[in-house]
CSV table of C-alpha atoms in Angstrom, one decimal:
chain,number,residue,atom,x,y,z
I,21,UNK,CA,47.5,-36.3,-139.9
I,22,UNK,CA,47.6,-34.4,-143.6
I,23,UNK,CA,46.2,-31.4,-142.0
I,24,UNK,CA,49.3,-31.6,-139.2
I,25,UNK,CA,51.3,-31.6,-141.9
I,26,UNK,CA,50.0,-29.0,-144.0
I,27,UNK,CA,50.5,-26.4,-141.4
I,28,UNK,CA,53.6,-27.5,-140.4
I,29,UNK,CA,54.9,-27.3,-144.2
I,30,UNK,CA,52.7,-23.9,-144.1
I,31,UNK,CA,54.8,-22.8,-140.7
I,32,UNK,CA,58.4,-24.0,-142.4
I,33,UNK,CA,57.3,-21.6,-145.7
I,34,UNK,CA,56.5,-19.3,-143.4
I,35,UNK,CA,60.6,-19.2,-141.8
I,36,UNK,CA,62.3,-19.2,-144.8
I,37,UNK,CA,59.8,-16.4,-145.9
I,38,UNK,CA,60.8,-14.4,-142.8
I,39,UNK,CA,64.8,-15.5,-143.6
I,40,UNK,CA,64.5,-13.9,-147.1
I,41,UNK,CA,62.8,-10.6,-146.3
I,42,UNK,CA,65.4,-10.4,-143.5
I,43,UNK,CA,67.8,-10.8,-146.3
I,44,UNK,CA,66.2,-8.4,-148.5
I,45,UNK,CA,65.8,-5.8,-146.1
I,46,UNK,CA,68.6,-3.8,-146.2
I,47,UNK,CA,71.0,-3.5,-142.9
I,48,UNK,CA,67.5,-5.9,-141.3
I,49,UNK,CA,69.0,-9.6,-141.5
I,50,UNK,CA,72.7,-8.5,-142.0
I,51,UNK,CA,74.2,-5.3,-140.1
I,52,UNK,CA,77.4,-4.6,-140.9
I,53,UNK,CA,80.0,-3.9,-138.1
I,54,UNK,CA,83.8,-3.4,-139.1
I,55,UNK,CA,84.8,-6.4,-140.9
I,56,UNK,CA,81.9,-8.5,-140.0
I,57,UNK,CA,78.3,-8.7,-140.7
I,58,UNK,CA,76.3,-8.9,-137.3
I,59,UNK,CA,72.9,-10.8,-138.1
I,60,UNK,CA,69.3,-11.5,-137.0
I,61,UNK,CA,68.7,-14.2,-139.2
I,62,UNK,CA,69.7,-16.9,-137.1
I,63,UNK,CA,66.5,-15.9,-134.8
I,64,UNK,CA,63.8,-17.7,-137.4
I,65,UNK,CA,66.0,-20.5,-137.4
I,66,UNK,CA,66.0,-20.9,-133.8
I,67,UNK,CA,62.2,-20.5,-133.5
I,68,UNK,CA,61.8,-22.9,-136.0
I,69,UNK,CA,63.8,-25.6,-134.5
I,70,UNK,CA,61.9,-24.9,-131.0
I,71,UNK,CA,58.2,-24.9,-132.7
I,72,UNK,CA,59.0,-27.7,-135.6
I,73,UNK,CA,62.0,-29.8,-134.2
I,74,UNK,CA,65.7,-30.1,-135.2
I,75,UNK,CA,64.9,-31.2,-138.6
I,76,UNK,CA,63.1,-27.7,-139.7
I,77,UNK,CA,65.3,-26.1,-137.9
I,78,UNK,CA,68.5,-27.4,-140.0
I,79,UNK,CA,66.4,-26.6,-143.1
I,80,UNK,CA,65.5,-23.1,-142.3
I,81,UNK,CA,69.7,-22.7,-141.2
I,82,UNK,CA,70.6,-24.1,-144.3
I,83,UNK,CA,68.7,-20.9,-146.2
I,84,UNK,CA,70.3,-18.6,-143.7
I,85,UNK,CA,73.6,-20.2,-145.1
I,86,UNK,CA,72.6,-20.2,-148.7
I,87,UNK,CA,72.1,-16.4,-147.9
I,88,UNK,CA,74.7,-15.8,-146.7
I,89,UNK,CA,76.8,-17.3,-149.4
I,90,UNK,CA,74.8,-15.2,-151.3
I,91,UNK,CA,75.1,-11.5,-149.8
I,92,UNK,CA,78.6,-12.6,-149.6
I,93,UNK,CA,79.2,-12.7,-153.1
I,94,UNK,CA,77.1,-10.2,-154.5
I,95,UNK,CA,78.1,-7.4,-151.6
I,96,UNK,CA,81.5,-8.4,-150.3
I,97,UNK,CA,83.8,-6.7,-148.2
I,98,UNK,CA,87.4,-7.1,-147.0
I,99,UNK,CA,86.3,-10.9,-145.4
I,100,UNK,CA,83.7,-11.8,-147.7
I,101,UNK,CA,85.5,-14.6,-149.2
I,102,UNK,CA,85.3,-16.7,-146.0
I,103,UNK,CA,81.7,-17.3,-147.1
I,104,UNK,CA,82.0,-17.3,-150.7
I,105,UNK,CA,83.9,-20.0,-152.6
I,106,UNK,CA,83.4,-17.6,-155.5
I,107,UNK,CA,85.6,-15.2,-153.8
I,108,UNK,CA,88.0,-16.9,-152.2
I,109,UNK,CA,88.4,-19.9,-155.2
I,110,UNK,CA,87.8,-22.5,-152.0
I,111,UNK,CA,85.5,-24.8,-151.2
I,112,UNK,CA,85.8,-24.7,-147.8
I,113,UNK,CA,84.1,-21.0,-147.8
I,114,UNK,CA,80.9,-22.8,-148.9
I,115,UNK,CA,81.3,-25.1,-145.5
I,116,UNK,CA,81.9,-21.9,-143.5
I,117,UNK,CA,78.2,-20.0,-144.8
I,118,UNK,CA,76.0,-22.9,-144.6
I,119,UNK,CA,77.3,-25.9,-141.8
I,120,UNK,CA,77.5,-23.5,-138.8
I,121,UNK,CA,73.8,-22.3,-139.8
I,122,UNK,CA,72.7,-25.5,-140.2
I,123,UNK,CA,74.3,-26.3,-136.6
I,124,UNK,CA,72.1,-23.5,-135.2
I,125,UNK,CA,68.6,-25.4,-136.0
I,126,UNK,CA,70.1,-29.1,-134.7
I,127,UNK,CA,71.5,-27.5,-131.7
I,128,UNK,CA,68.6,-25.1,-130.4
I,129,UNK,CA,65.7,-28.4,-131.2
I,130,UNK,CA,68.0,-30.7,-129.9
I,131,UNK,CA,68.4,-28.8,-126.8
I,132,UNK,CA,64.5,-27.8,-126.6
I,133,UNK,CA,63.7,-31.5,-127.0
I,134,UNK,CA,66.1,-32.6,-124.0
I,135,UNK,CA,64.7,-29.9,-121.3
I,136,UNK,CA,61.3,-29.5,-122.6
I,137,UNK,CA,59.4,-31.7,-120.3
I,138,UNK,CA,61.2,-30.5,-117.6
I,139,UNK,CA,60.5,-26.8,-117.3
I,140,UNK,CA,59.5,-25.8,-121.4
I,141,UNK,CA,60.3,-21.8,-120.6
I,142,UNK,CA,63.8,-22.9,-119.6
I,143,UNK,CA,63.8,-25.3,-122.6
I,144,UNK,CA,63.3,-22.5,-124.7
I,145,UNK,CA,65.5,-19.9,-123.3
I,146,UNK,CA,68.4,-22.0,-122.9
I,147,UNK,CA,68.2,-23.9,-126.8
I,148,UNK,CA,67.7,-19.9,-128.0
I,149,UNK,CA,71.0,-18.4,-126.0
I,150,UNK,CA,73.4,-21.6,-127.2
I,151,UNK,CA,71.8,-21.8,-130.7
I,152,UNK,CA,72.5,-18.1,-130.9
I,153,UNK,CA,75.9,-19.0,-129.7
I,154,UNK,CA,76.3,-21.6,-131.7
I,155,UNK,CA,76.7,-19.7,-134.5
I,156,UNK,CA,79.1,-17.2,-133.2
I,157,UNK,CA,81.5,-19.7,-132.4
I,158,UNK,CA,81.3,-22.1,-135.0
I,159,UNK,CA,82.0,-19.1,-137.6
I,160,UNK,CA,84.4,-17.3,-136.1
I,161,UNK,CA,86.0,-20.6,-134.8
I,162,UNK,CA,85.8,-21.8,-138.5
I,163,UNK,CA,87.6,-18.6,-140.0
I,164,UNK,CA,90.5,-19.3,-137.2
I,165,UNK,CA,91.2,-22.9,-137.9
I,166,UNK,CA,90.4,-22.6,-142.2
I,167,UNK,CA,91.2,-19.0,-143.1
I,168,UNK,CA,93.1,-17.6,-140.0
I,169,UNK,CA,96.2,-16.7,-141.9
I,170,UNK,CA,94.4,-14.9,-144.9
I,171,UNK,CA,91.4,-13.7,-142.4
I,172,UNK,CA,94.2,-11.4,-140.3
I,173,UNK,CA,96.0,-9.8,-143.2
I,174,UNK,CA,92.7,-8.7,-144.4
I,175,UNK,CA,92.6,-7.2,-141.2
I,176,UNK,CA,96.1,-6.3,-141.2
I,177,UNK,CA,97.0,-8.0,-138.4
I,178,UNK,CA,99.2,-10.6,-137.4
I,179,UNK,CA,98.4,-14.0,-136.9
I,180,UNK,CA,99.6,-14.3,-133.0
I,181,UNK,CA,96.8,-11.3,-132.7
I,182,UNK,CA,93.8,-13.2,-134.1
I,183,UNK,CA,92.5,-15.3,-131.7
I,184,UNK,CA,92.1,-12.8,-128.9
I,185,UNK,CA,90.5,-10.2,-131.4
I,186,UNK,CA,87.8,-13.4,-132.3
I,187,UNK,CA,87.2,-13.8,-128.6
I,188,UNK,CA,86.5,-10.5,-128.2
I,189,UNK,CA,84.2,-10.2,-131.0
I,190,UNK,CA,82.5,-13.4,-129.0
I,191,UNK,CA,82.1,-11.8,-125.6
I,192,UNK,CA,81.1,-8.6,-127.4
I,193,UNK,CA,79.5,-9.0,-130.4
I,194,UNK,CA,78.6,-12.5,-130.1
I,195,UNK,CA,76.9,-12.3,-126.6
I,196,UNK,CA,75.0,-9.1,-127.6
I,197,UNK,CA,73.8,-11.2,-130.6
I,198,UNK,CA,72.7,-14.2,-128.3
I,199,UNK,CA,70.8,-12.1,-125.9
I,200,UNK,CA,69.1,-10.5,-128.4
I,201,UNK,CA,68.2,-13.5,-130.0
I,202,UNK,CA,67.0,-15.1,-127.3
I,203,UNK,CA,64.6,-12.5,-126.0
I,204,UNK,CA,63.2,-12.6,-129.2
I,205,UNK,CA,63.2,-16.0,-130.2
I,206,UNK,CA,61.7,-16.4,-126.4
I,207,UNK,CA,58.8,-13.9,-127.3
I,208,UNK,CA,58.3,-15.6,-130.9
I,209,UNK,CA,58.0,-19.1,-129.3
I,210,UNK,CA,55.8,-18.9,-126.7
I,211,UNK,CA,53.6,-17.4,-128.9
I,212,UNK,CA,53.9,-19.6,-131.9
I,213,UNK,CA,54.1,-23.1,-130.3
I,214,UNK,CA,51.0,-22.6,-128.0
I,215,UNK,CA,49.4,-21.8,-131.2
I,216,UNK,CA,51.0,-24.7,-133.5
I,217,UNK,CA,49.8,-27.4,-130.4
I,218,UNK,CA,46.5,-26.3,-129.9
I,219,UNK,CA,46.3,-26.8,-134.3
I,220,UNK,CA,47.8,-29.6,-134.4
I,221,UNK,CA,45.8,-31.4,-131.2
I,222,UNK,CA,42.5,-30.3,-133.2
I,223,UNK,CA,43.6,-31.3,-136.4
């Protein structure tokens, strides 16, 4: 039972390692696209959440937030300060970098868990795609319901035009991001939770 543990703390080190050296690594973990950052970081979160459960999952979101928040602040651009409550002197900012990431991990494990025991390769591609797009649309629906005045005349746009440039950034941006993610995160699985069972049965 410690052993079990052990690796599984080892495996959750291991994620948020892989989170920071995406963050580190320039134009890696965040990729900057116009306004927006496009990211890969949500992909260790997902894996987590598949291999670990929900639980790790949140936790490994919740650095992807933090990071966020943190590249936000410390490299902003024209939209940064939906992330960074430093920016934008609201607290809501800190919400919008670190819930929807959190959300990701709960999502993707909670979905693995449901479909696992009926077909686990469909489990995993299915909790990968709507984690990814869980994201997506919690941010971007975040920045229309909390910042969508200040968000479009950063943009210099009107209001009436922001909600069909978001969904387009969703069935652009957002699906490439999800596909992506989920032939990764698919890849990464397979790999890592035959692995983690076969230790943790032996252990």
């Amino acid at each position: 039972m410690n052993q079990s543990k052990t690796k599984e703390l080892v495996l959750l080190a291991m994620f948020i390692a892989i989170e920071i050296m995406l963050f580190i690594v320039p134009f890696l973990g965040f990729i900057p696209i116009g306004p927006l950052r496009a990211t890969t970081m949500h992909i260790p979160v997902i894996v987590a959440a598949i291999v670990l459960g929900r639980k790790q999952g949140v936790i490994v979101g919740f650095v992807f937030g933090l990071l966020s928040l943190v590249i936000n602040t410390i490299q902003p651009t024209a939209t940064s300060f939906i992330f960074s409550p430093f920016i934008s002197g609201n607290i809501l900012s800190l919400f919008e970098a670190i819930l929807p990431r959190m959300a990701i991990g709960y999502v993707a494990g909670t979905i693995y868990q449901a479909l696992r025991n009926k077909n686990q390769f469909i489990a995993m591609i299915v909790s990968a795609f709507l984690g990814a797009l869980t994201n997506t649309i919690l941010v971007l629906g975040g920045i229309y319901v909390l910042f969508g005045v200040s968000y479009a005349k950063a943009l210099g746009k009107s209001f009436s035009e922001l909600l069909p440039y978001l969904l387009g950034i969703i069935a652009t941006n957002g699906m490439l991001e999800a596909i992506v993610g989920t032939i990764i995160a698919l890849a990464l699985s397979k790999v890592l939770i035959n692995v983690y069972r076969k230790e943790k049965k032996y252990a």
